[in-house]
């Protein structure tokens, strides 16, 4: 259930950023993406396992302006998995 909820939330956020921002220019959209990425990374670096998992997804899928980087995704999934995050544990298995 948590996995489905996390993925749904991520897809909704990305969809909103890409399609639900009528009236926001490309530069502003890029700024929103950079801010979201920076916020997620800052929280992940503080040790939040959900944000570590989300950062792994960002790197794994090349979201929010980040380049795809499987090594970086694996590292963040591992940090979250070590704290008992079940979705991150699964992602490590398929990464």
PDB file of N, CA and C in Angstrom:
ATOM      1  N   UNK A   1       0.829  -1.192   0.000  1.00  0.00           N
ATOM      2  CA  UNK A   1       0.000   0.000   0.000  1.00  0.00           C
ATOM      3  C   UNK A   1       0.867   1.246   0.000  1.00  0.00           C
ATOM      4  N   UNK A   2       1.912   1.240   0.851  1.00  0.00           N
ATOM      5  CA  UNK A   2       2.794   2.401   0.944  1.00  0.00           C
ATOM      6  C   UNK A   2       3.492   2.652  -0.392  1.00  0.00           C
ATOM      7  N   UNK A   3       3.883   1.563  -1.055  1.00  0.00           N
ATOM      8  CA  UNK A   3       4.551   1.664  -2.345  1.00  0.00           C
ATOM      9  C   UNK A   3       3.645   2.320  -3.372  1.00  0.00           C
ATOM     10  N   UNK A   4       2.426   1.862  -3.430  1.00  0.00           N
ATOM     11  CA  UNK A   4       1.465   2.410  -4.378  1.00  0.00           C
ATOM     12  C   UNK A   4       1.202   3.873  -4.072  1.00  0.00           C
ATOM     13  N   UNK A   5       1.059   4.203  -2.809  1.00  0.00           N
ATOM     14  CA  UNK A   5       0.807   5.587  -2.407  1.00  0.00           C
ATOM     15  C   UNK A   5       1.984   6.486  -2.766  1.00  0.00           C
ATOM     16  N   UNK A   6       3.201   6.027  -2.497  1.00  0.00           N
ATOM     17  CA  UNK A   6       4.390   6.819  -2.805  1.00  0.00           C
ATOM     18  C   UNK A   6       4.528   7.038  -4.308  1.00  0.00           C
ATOM     19  N   UNK A   7       4.314   5.997  -5.081  1.00  0.00           N
ATOM     20  CA  UNK A   7       4.442   6.123  -6.537  1.00  0.00           C
ATOM     21  C   UNK A   7       3.344   7.006  -7.114  1.00  0.00           C
ATOM     22  N   UNK A   8       2.142   6.868  -6.581  1.00  0.00           N
ATOM     23  CA  UNK A   8       1.038   7.699  -7.048  1.00  0.00           C
ATOM     24  C   UNK A   8       1.319   9.164  -6.752  1.00  0.00           C
ATOM     25  N   UNK A   9       1.802   9.439  -5.545  1.00  0.00           N
ATOM     26  CA  UNK A   9       2.126  10.815  -5.175  1.00  0.00           C
ATOM     27  C   UNK A   9       3.206  11.380  -6.093  1.00  0.00           C
ATOM     28  N   UNK A  10       4.240  10.610  -6.351  1.00  0.00           N
ATOM     29  CA  UNK A  10       5.320  11.061  -7.223  1.00  0.00           C
ATOM     30  C   UNK A  10       4.808  11.336  -8.628  1.00  0.00           C
ATOM     31  N   UNK A  11       3.993  10.434  -9.162  1.00  0.00           N
ATOM     32  CA  UNK A  11       3.442  10.632 -10.501  1.00  0.00           C
ATOM     33  C   UNK A  11       2.532  11.857 -10.559  1.00  0.00           C
ATOM     34  N   UNK A  12       1.734  12.056  -9.524  1.00  0.00           N
ATOM     35  CA  UNK A  12       0.865  13.237  -9.485  1.00  0.00           C
ATOM     36  C   UNK A  12       1.684  14.517  -9.443  1.00  0.00           C
ATOM     37  N   UNK A  13       2.738  14.523  -8.658  1.00  0.00           N
ATOM     38  CA  UNK A  13       3.597  15.718  -8.575  1.00  0.00           C
ATOM     39  C   UNK A  13       4.264  16.011  -9.910  1.00  0.00           C
ATOM     40  N   UNK A  14       4.816  14.987 -10.520  1.00  0.00           N
ATOM     41  CA  UNK A  14       5.471  15.166 -11.814  1.00  0.00           C
ATOM     42  C   UNK A  14       4.450  15.596 -12.862  1.00  0.00           C
ATOM     43  N   UNK A  15       3.284  14.951 -12.867  1.00  0.00           N
ATOM     44  CA  UNK A  15       2.231  15.331 -13.811  1.00  0.00           C
ATOM     45  C   UNK A  15       1.790  16.766 -13.612  1.00  0.00           C
ATOM     46  N   UNK A  16       1.643  17.161 -12.359  1.00  0.00           N
ATOM     47  CA  UNK A  16       1.250  18.542 -12.089  1.00  0.00           C
ATOM     48  C   UNK A  16       2.312  19.501 -12.598  1.00  0.00           C
ATOM     49  N   UNK A  17       3.583  19.169 -12.333  1.00  0.00           N
ATOM     50  CA  UNK A  17       4.659  20.049 -12.787  1.00  0.00           C
ATOM     51  C   UNK A  17       4.702  20.146 -14.306  1.00  0.00           C
ATOM     52  N   UNK A  18       4.450  19.034 -14.982  1.00  0.00           N
ATOM     53  CA  UNK A  18       4.542  19.029 -16.436  1.00  0.00           C
ATOM     54  C   UNK A  18       3.298  19.553 -17.130  1.00  0.00           C
ATOM     55  N   UNK A  19       2.126  19.232 -16.594  1.00  0.00           N
ATOM     56  CA  UNK A  19       0.895  19.534 -17.324  1.00  0.00           C
ATOM     57  C   UNK A  19      -0.089  20.439 -16.578  1.00  0.00           C
ATOM     58  N   UNK A  20       0.044  20.537 -15.284  1.00  0.00           N
ATOM     59  CA  UNK A  20      -0.933  21.280 -14.504  1.00  0.00           C
ATOM     60  C   UNK A  20      -0.523  22.694 -14.172  1.00  0.00           C
ATOM     61  N   UNK A  21       0.407  23.232 -14.927  1.00  0.00           N
ATOM     62  CA  UNK A  21       0.933  24.546 -14.595  1.00  0.00           C
ATOM     63  C   UNK A  21       0.644  25.556 -15.691  1.00  0.00           C
ATOM     64  N   UNK A  22      -0.551  25.537 -16.193  1.00  0.00           N
ATOM     65  CA  UNK A  22      -0.927  26.485 -17.244  1.00  0.00           C
ATOM     66  C   UNK A  22      -0.651  27.899 -16.767  1.00  0.00           C
ATOM     67  N   UNK A  23      -0.046  28.694 -17.618  1.00  0.00           N
ATOM     68  CA  UNK A  23       0.256  30.068 -17.257  1.00  0.00           C
ATOM     69  C   UNK A  23       1.638  30.235 -16.635  1.00  0.00           C
ATOM     70  N   UNK A  24       2.302  29.132 -16.323  1.00  0.00           N
ATOM     71  CA  UNK A  24       3.664  29.214 -15.798  1.00  0.00           C
ATOM     72  C   UNK A  24       4.616  28.959 -16.946  1.00  0.00           C
ATOM     73  N   UNK A  25       5.568  29.841 -17.122  1.00  0.00           N
ATOM     74  CA  UNK A  25       6.524  29.713 -18.214  1.00  0.00           C
ATOM     75  C   UNK A  25       7.542  28.624 -17.968  1.00  0.00           C
ATOM     76  N   UNK A  26       8.283  28.291 -19.014  1.00  0.00           N
ATOM     77  CA  UNK A  26       9.281  27.231 -18.935  1.00  0.00           C
ATOM     78  C   UNK A  26      10.331  27.529 -17.872  1.00  0.00           C
ATOM     79  N   UNK A  27      10.792  28.766 -17.807  1.00  0.00           N
ATOM     80  CA  UNK A  27      11.816  29.124 -16.822  1.00  0.00           C
ATOM     81  C   UNK A  27      11.292  28.936 -15.405  1.00  0.00           C
ATOM     82  N   UNK A  28      10.036  29.297 -15.167  1.00  0.00           N
ATOM     83  CA  UNK A  28       9.456  29.126 -13.841  1.00  0.00           C
ATOM     84  C   UNK A  28       9.272  27.650 -13.508  1.00  0.00           C
ATOM     85  N   UNK A  29       8.881  26.868 -14.493  1.00  0.00           N
ATOM     86  CA  UNK A  29       8.723  25.436 -14.286  1.00  0.00           C
ATOM     87  C   UNK A  29      10.066  24.823 -13.911  1.00  0.00           C
ATOM     88  N   UNK A  30      11.103  25.208 -14.607  1.00  0.00           N
ATOM     89  CA  UNK A  30      12.437  24.701 -14.296  1.00  0.00           C
ATOM     90  C   UNK A  30      12.844  25.104 -12.884  1.00  0.00           C
ATOM     91  N   UNK A  31      12.466  26.305 -12.487  1.00  0.00           N
ATOM     92  CA  UNK A  31      12.785  26.760 -11.135  1.00  0.00           C
ATOM     93  C   UNK A  31      12.032  25.913 -10.098  1.00  0.00           C
ATOM     94  N   UNK A  32      10.772  25.610 -10.366  1.00  0.00           N
ATOM     95  CA  UNK A  32      10.004  24.746  -9.468  1.00  0.00           C
ATOM     96  C   UNK A  32      10.642  23.367  -9.355  1.00  0.00           C
ATOM     97  N   UNK A  33      11.084  22.829 -10.482  1.00  0.00           N
ATOM     98  CA  UNK A  33      11.737  21.523 -10.471  1.00  0.00           C
ATOM     99  C   UNK A  33      13.034  21.574  -9.672  1.00  0.00           C
ATOM    100  N   UNK A  34      13.832  22.614  -9.881  1.00  0.00           N
ATOM    101  CA  UNK A  34      15.090  22.746  -9.132  1.00  0.00           C
ATOM    102  C   UNK A  34      14.823  22.867  -7.639  1.00  0.00           C
ATOM    103  N   UNK A  35      13.806  23.643  -7.286  1.00  0.00           N
ATOM    104  CA  UNK A  35      13.473  23.801  -5.869  1.00  0.00           C
ATOM    105  C   UNK A  35      13.018  22.486  -5.253  1.00  0.00           C
ATOM    106  N   UNK A  36      12.187  21.739  -5.956  1.00  0.00           N
ATOM    107  CA  UNK A  36      11.710  20.452  -5.450  1.00  0.00           C
ATOM    108  C   UNK A  36      12.867  19.474  -5.293  1.00  0.00           C
ATOM    109  N   UNK A  37      13.755  19.459  -6.291  1.00  0.00           N
ATOM    110  CA  UNK A  37      14.926  18.589  -6.219  1.00  0.00           C
ATOM    111  C   UNK A  37      15.794  18.971  -5.019  1.00  0.00           C
ATOM    112  N   UNK A  38      16.043  20.269  -4.854  1.00  0.00           N
ATOM    113  CA  UNK A  38      16.891  20.740  -3.754  1.00  0.00           C
ATOM    114  C   UNK A  38      16.277  20.401  -2.396  1.00  0.00           C
ATOM    115  N   UNK A  39      14.975  20.564  -2.275  1.00  0.00           N
ATOM    116  CA  UNK A  39      14.286  20.259  -1.019  1.00  0.00           C
ATOM    117  C   UNK A  39      14.361  18.766  -0.713  1.00  0.00           C
ATOM    118  N   UNK A  40      14.106  17.946  -1.715  1.00  0.00           N
ATOM    119  CA  UNK A  40      14.167  16.496  -1.529  1.00  0.00           C
ATOM    120  C   UNK A  40      15.572  16.066  -1.130  1.00  0.00           C
ATOM    121  N   UNK A  41      16.570  16.611  -1.809  1.00  0.00           N
ATOM    122  CA  UNK A  41      17.957  16.232  -1.513  1.00  0.00           C
ATOM    123  C   UNK A  41      18.361  16.674  -0.108  1.00  0.00           C
ATOM    124  N   UNK A  42      17.964  17.886   0.280  1.00  0.00           N
ATOM    125  CA  UNK A  42      18.305  18.377   1.614  1.00  0.00           C
ATOM    126  C   UNK A  42      17.714  17.491   2.702  1.00  0.00           C
ATOM    127  N   UNK A  43      16.449  17.102   2.539  1.00  0.00           N
ATOM    128  CA  UNK A  43      15.808  16.232   3.524  1.00  0.00           C
ATOM    129  C   UNK A  43      16.430  14.834   3.523  1.00  0.00           C
ATOM    130  N   UNK A  44      16.793  14.350   2.339  1.00  0.00           N
ATOM    131  CA  UNK A  44      17.438  13.036   2.238  1.00  0.00           C
ATOM    132  C   UNK A  44      18.790  13.056   2.951  1.00  0.00           C
ATOM    133  N   UNK A  45      19.531  14.126   2.774  1.00  0.00           N
ATOM    134  CA  UNK A  45      20.837  14.233   3.425  1.00  0.00           C
ATOM    135  C   UNK A  45      20.719  14.322   4.941  1.00  0.00           C
ATOM    136  N   UNK A  46      19.571  14.780   5.437  1.00  0.00           N
ATOM    137  CA  UNK A  46      19.329  14.824   6.881  1.00  0.00           C
ATOM    138  C   UNK A  46      18.959  13.455   7.431  1.00  0.00           C
ATOM    139  N   UNK A  47      18.726  12.489   6.532  1.00  0.00           N
ATOM    140  CA  UNK A  47      18.447  11.124   6.971  1.00  0.00           C
ATOM    141  C   UNK A  47      17.012  10.676   6.857  1.00  0.00           C
ATOM    142  N   UNK A  48      16.147  11.451   6.218  1.00  0.00           N
ATOM    143  CA  UNK A  48      14.735  11.068   6.059  1.00  0.00           C
ATOM    144  C   UNK A  48      14.635   9.925   5.050  1.00  0.00           C
ATOM    145  N   UNK A  49      14.216   8.725   5.485  1.00  0.00           N
ATOM    146  CA  UNK A  49      14.202   7.577   4.573  1.00  0.00           C
ATOM    147  C   UNK A  49      13.229   7.733   3.404  1.00  0.00           C
ATOM    148  N   UNK A  50      12.094   8.382   3.603  1.00  0.00           N
ATOM    149  CA  UNK A  50      11.152   8.582   2.490  1.00  0.00           C
ATOM    150  C   UNK A  50      11.765   9.485   1.432  1.00  0.00           C
ATOM    151  N   UNK A  51      12.433  10.536   1.856  1.00  0.00           N
ATOM    152  CA  UNK A  51      13.065  11.438   0.904  1.00  0.00           C
ATOM    153  C   UNK A  51      14.284  10.803   0.245  1.00  0.00           C
ATOM    154  N   UNK A  52      14.976   9.928   0.971  1.00  0.00           N
ATOM    155  CA  UNK A  52      16.077   9.173   0.367  1.00  0.00           C
ATOM    156  C   UNK A  52      15.534   8.268  -0.736  1.00  0.00           C
ATOM    157  N   UNK A  53      14.411   7.630  -0.458  1.00  0.00           N
ATOM    158  CA  UNK A  53      13.770   6.784  -1.467  1.00  0.00           C
ATOM    159  C   UNK A  53      13.341   7.623  -2.666  1.00  0.00           C
ATOM    160  N   UNK A  54      12.722   8.765  -2.410  1.00  0.00           N
ATOM    161  CA  UNK A  54      12.280   9.642  -3.500  1.00  0.00           C
ATOM    162  C   UNK A  54      13.470  10.138  -4.319  1.00  0.00           C
ATOM    163  N   UNK A  55      14.566  10.456  -3.649  1.00  0.00           N
ATOM    164  CA  UNK A  55      15.763  10.901  -4.377  1.00  0.00           C
ATOM    165  C   UNK A  55      16.314   9.761  -5.233  1.00  0.00           C
ATOM    166  N   UNK A  56      16.245   8.547  -4.729  1.00  0.00           N
ATOM    167  CA  UNK A  56      16.615   7.385  -5.542  1.00  0.00           C
ATOM    168  C   UNK A  56      15.756   7.297  -6.791  1.00  0.00           C
ATOM    169  N   UNK A  57      14.447   7.524  -6.643  1.00  0.00           N
ATOM    170  CA  UNK A  57      13.548   7.532  -7.806  1.00  0.00           C
ATOM    171  C   UNK A  57      13.909   8.645  -8.783  1.00  0.00           C
ATOM    172  N   UNK A  58      14.230   9.799  -8.254  1.00  0.00           N
ATOM    173  CA  UNK A  58      14.586  10.933  -9.111  1.00  0.00           C
ATOM    174  C   UNK A  58      15.802  10.578  -9.962  1.00  0.00           C
ATOM    175  N   UNK A  59      16.836  10.036  -9.323  1.00  0.00           N
ATOM    176  CA  UNK A  59      18.046   9.670 -10.074  1.00  0.00           C
ATOM    177  C   UNK A  59      17.812   8.472 -10.993  1.00  0.00           C
ATOM    178  N   UNK A  60      17.025   7.518 -10.540  1.00  0.00           N
ATOM    179  CA  UNK A  60      16.762   6.327 -11.346  1.00  0.00           C
ATOM    180  C   UNK A  60      16.013   6.656 -12.634  1.00  0.00           C
ATOM    181  N   UNK A  61      15.106   7.625 -12.554  1.00  0.00           N
ATOM    182  CA  UNK A  61      14.249   7.955 -13.699  1.00  0.00           C
ATOM    183  C   UNK A  61      14.602   9.265 -14.381  1.00  0.00           C
ATOM    184  N   UNK A  62      15.594   9.973 -13.887  1.00  0.00           N
ATOM    185  CA  UNK A  62      15.973  11.248 -14.492  1.00  0.00           C
ATOM    186  C   UNK A  62      14.888  12.308 -14.350  1.00  0.00           C
ATOM    187  N   UNK A  63      14.299  12.414 -13.173  1.00  0.00           N
ATOM    188  CA  UNK A  63      13.214  13.363 -12.934  1.00  0.00           C
ATOM    189  C   UNK A  63      13.726  14.703 -12.400  1.00  0.00           C
ATOM    190  N   UNK A  64      12.886  15.701 -12.461  1.00  0.00           N
ATOM    191  CA  UNK A  64      13.139  17.024 -11.889  1.00  0.00           C
ATOM    192  C   UNK A  64      14.456  17.635 -12.366  1.00  0.00           C
ATOM    193  N   UNK A  65      14.791  17.352 -13.598  1.00  0.00           N
ATOM    194  CA  UNK A  65      15.995  17.935 -14.186  1.00  0.00           C
ATOM    195  C   UNK A  65      17.290  17.202 -13.868  1.00  0.00           C
ATOM    196  N   UNK A  66      17.216  16.162 -13.049  1.00  0.00           N
ATOM    197  CA  UNK A  66      18.424  15.393 -12.718  1.00  0.00           C
ATOM    198  C   UNK A  66      18.714  14.401 -13.839  1.00  0.00           C
ATOM    199  N   UNK A  67      19.977  14.218 -14.124  1.00  0.00           N
ATOM    200  CA  UNK A  67      20.375  13.219 -15.114  1.00  0.00           C
ATOM    201  C   UNK A  67      20.186  11.825 -14.512  1.00  0.00           C
ATOM    202  N   UNK A  68      19.845  10.853 -15.349  1.00  0.00           N
ATOM    203  CA  UNK A  68      19.758   9.470 -14.871  1.00  0.00           C
ATOM    204  C   UNK A  68      21.127   9.041 -14.362  1.00  0.00           C
ATOM    205  N   UNK A  69      21.125   8.451 -13.181  1.00  0.00           N
ATOM    206  CA  UNK A  69      22.376   8.023 -12.582  1.00  0.00           C
ATOM    207  C   UNK A  69      22.071   6.820 -11.689  1.00  0.00           C
ATOM    208  N   UNK A  70      22.266   5.632 -12.221  1.00  0.00           N
ATOM    209  CA  UNK A  70      21.927   4.417 -11.489  1.00  0.00           C
ATOM    210  C   UNK A  70      22.771   4.213 -10.239  1.00  0.00           C
ATOM    211  N   UNK A  71      24.024   4.625 -10.278  1.00  0.00           N
ATOM    212  CA  UNK A  71      24.885   4.482  -9.097  1.00  0.00           C
ATOM    213  C   UNK A  71      24.373   5.370  -7.964  1.00  0.00           C
ATOM    214  N   UNK A  72      23.993   6.576  -8.295  1.00  0.00           N
ATOM    215  CA  UNK A  72      23.463   7.509  -7.294  1.00  0.00           C
ATOM    216  C   UNK A  72      22.107   7.001  -6.781  1.00  0.00           C
ATOM    217  N   UNK A  73      21.270   6.504  -7.673  1.00  0.00           N
ATOM    218  CA  UNK A  73      19.972   5.952  -7.273  1.00  0.00           C
ATOM    219  C   UNK A  73      20.177   4.795  -6.300  1.00  0.00           C
ATOM    220  N   UNK A  74      21.093   3.893  -6.632  1.00  0.00           N
ATOM    221  CA  UNK A  74      21.375   2.747  -5.779  1.00  0.00           C
ATOM    222  C   UNK A  74      21.819   3.201  -4.398  1.00  0.00           C
ATOM    223  N   UNK A  75      22.700   4.207  -4.345  1.00  0.00           N
ATOM    224  CA  UNK A  75      23.206   4.696  -3.060  1.00  0.00           C
ATOM    225  C   UNK A  75      22.079   5.241  -2.185  1.00  0.00           C
ATOM    226  N   UNK A  76      21.146   5.992  -2.780  1.00  0.00           N
ATOM    227  CA  UNK A  76      20.041   6.559  -2.001  1.00  0.00           C
ATOM    228  C   UNK A  76      19.026   5.496  -1.619  1.00  0.00           C
ATOM    229  N   UNK A  77      18.747   4.559  -2.517  1.00  0.00           N
ATOM    230  CA  UNK A  77      17.860   3.459  -2.171  1.00  0.00           C
ATOM    231  C   UNK A  77      18.447   2.671  -0.983  1.00  0.00           C
ATOM    232  N   UNK A  78      19.747   2.456  -1.017  1.00  0.00           N
ATOM    233  CA  UNK A  78      20.402   1.687   0.040  1.00  0.00           C
ATOM    234  C   UNK A  78      20.293   2.392   1.388  1.00  0.00           C
ATOM    235  N   UNK A  79      20.500   3.718   1.398  1.00  0.00           N
ATOM    236  CA  UNK A  79      20.380   4.464   2.658  1.00  0.00           C
ATOM    237  C   UNK A  79      18.985   4.330   3.236  1.00  0.00           C
ATOM    238  N   UNK A  80      17.974   4.436   2.379  1.00  0.00           N
ATOM    239  CA  UNK A  80      16.593   4.305   2.852  1.00  0.00           C
ATOM    240  C   UNK A  80      16.305   2.872   3.290  1.00  0.00           C
ATOM    241  N   UNK A  81      16.795   1.906   2.519  1.00  0.00           N
ATOM    242  CA  UNK A  81      16.553   0.488   2.830  1.00  0.00           C
ATOM    243  C   UNK A  81      17.169   0.109   4.175  1.00  0.00           C
ATOM    244  N   UNK A  82      18.334   0.650   4.461  1.00  0.00           N
ATOM    245  CA  UNK A  82      19.000   0.354   5.733  1.00  0.00           C
ATOM    246  C   UNK A  82      18.202   0.865   6.934  1.00  0.00           C
ATOM    247  N   UNK A  83      17.280   1.802   6.676  1.00  0.00           N
ATOM    248  CA  UNK A  83      16.424   2.314   7.746  1.00  0.00           C
ATOM    249  C   UNK A  83      15.056   1.623   7.746  1.00  0.00           C
ATOM    250  N   UNK A  84      14.935   0.564   6.953  1.00  0.00           N
ATOM    251  CA  UNK A  84      13.717  -0.236   6.955  1.00  0.00           C
ATOM    252  C   UNK A  84      12.658   0.187   5.957  1.00  0.00           C
ATOM    253  N   UNK A  85      12.986   1.054   5.021  1.00  0.00           N
ATOM    254  CA  UNK A  85      12.009   1.510   4.018  1.00  0.00           C
ATOM    255  C   UNK A  85      11.780   0.376   3.015  1.00  0.00           C
ATOM    256  N   UNK A  86      10.583  -0.218   3.048  1.00  0.00           N
ATOM    257  CA  UNK A  86      10.318  -1.424   2.251  1.00  0.00           C
ATOM    258  C   UNK A  86      10.359  -1.171   0.751  1.00  0.00           C
ATOM    259  N   UNK A  87       9.877  -0.023   0.289  1.00  0.00           N
ATOM    260  CA  UNK A  87       9.927   0.276  -1.154  1.00  0.00           C
ATOM    261  C   UNK A  87      11.366   0.418  -1.628  1.00  0.00           C
ATOM    262  N   UNK A  88      12.205   0.991  -0.785  1.00  0.00           N
ATOM    263  CA  UNK A  88      13.617   1.124  -1.134  1.00  0.00           C
ATOM    264  C   UNK A  88      14.287  -0.252  -1.163  1.00  0.00           C
ATOM    265  N   UNK A  89      13.904  -1.116  -0.230  1.00  0.00           N
ATOM    266  CA  UNK A  89      14.443  -2.470  -0.235  1.00  0.00           C
ATOM    267  C   UNK A  89      14.079  -3.202  -1.522  1.00  0.00           C
ATOM    268  N   UNK A  90      12.840  -3.035  -1.944  1.00  0.00           N
ATOM    269  CA  UNK A  90      12.405  -3.633  -3.211  1.00  0.00           C
ATOM    270  C   UNK A  90      13.199  -3.034  -4.375  1.00  0.00           C
ATOM    271  N   UNK A  91      13.338  -1.710  -4.376  1.00  0.00           N
ATOM    272  CA  UNK A  91      14.046  -1.037  -5.477  1.00  0.00           C
ATOM    273  C   UNK A  91      15.503  -1.502  -5.564  1.00  0.00           C
ATOM    274  N   UNK A  92      16.105  -1.784  -4.439  1.00  0.00           N
ATOM    275  CA  UNK A  92      17.478  -2.323  -4.457  1.00  0.00           C
ATOM    276  C   UNK A  92      17.520  -3.667  -5.169  1.00  0.00           C
ATOM    277  N   UNK A  93      16.472  -4.436  -4.990  1.00  0.00           N
ATOM    278  CA  UNK A  93      16.415  -5.763  -5.602  1.00  0.00           C
ATOM    279  C   UNK A  93      16.250  -5.717  -7.107  1.00  0.00           C
ATOM    280  N   UNK A  94      15.665  -4.660  -7.628  1.00  0.00           N
ATOM    281  CA  UNK A  94      15.432  -4.567  -9.060  1.00  0.00           C
ATOM    282  C   UNK A  94      16.294  -3.507  -9.735  1.00  0.00           C
ATOM    283  N   UNK A  95      17.117  -2.832  -8.967  1.00  0.00           N
ATOM    284  CA  UNK A  95      17.953  -1.748  -9.496  1.00  0.00           C
ATOM    285  C   UNK A  95      19.093  -2.289 -10.334  1.00  0.00           C
TER     286      UNK A  95
END
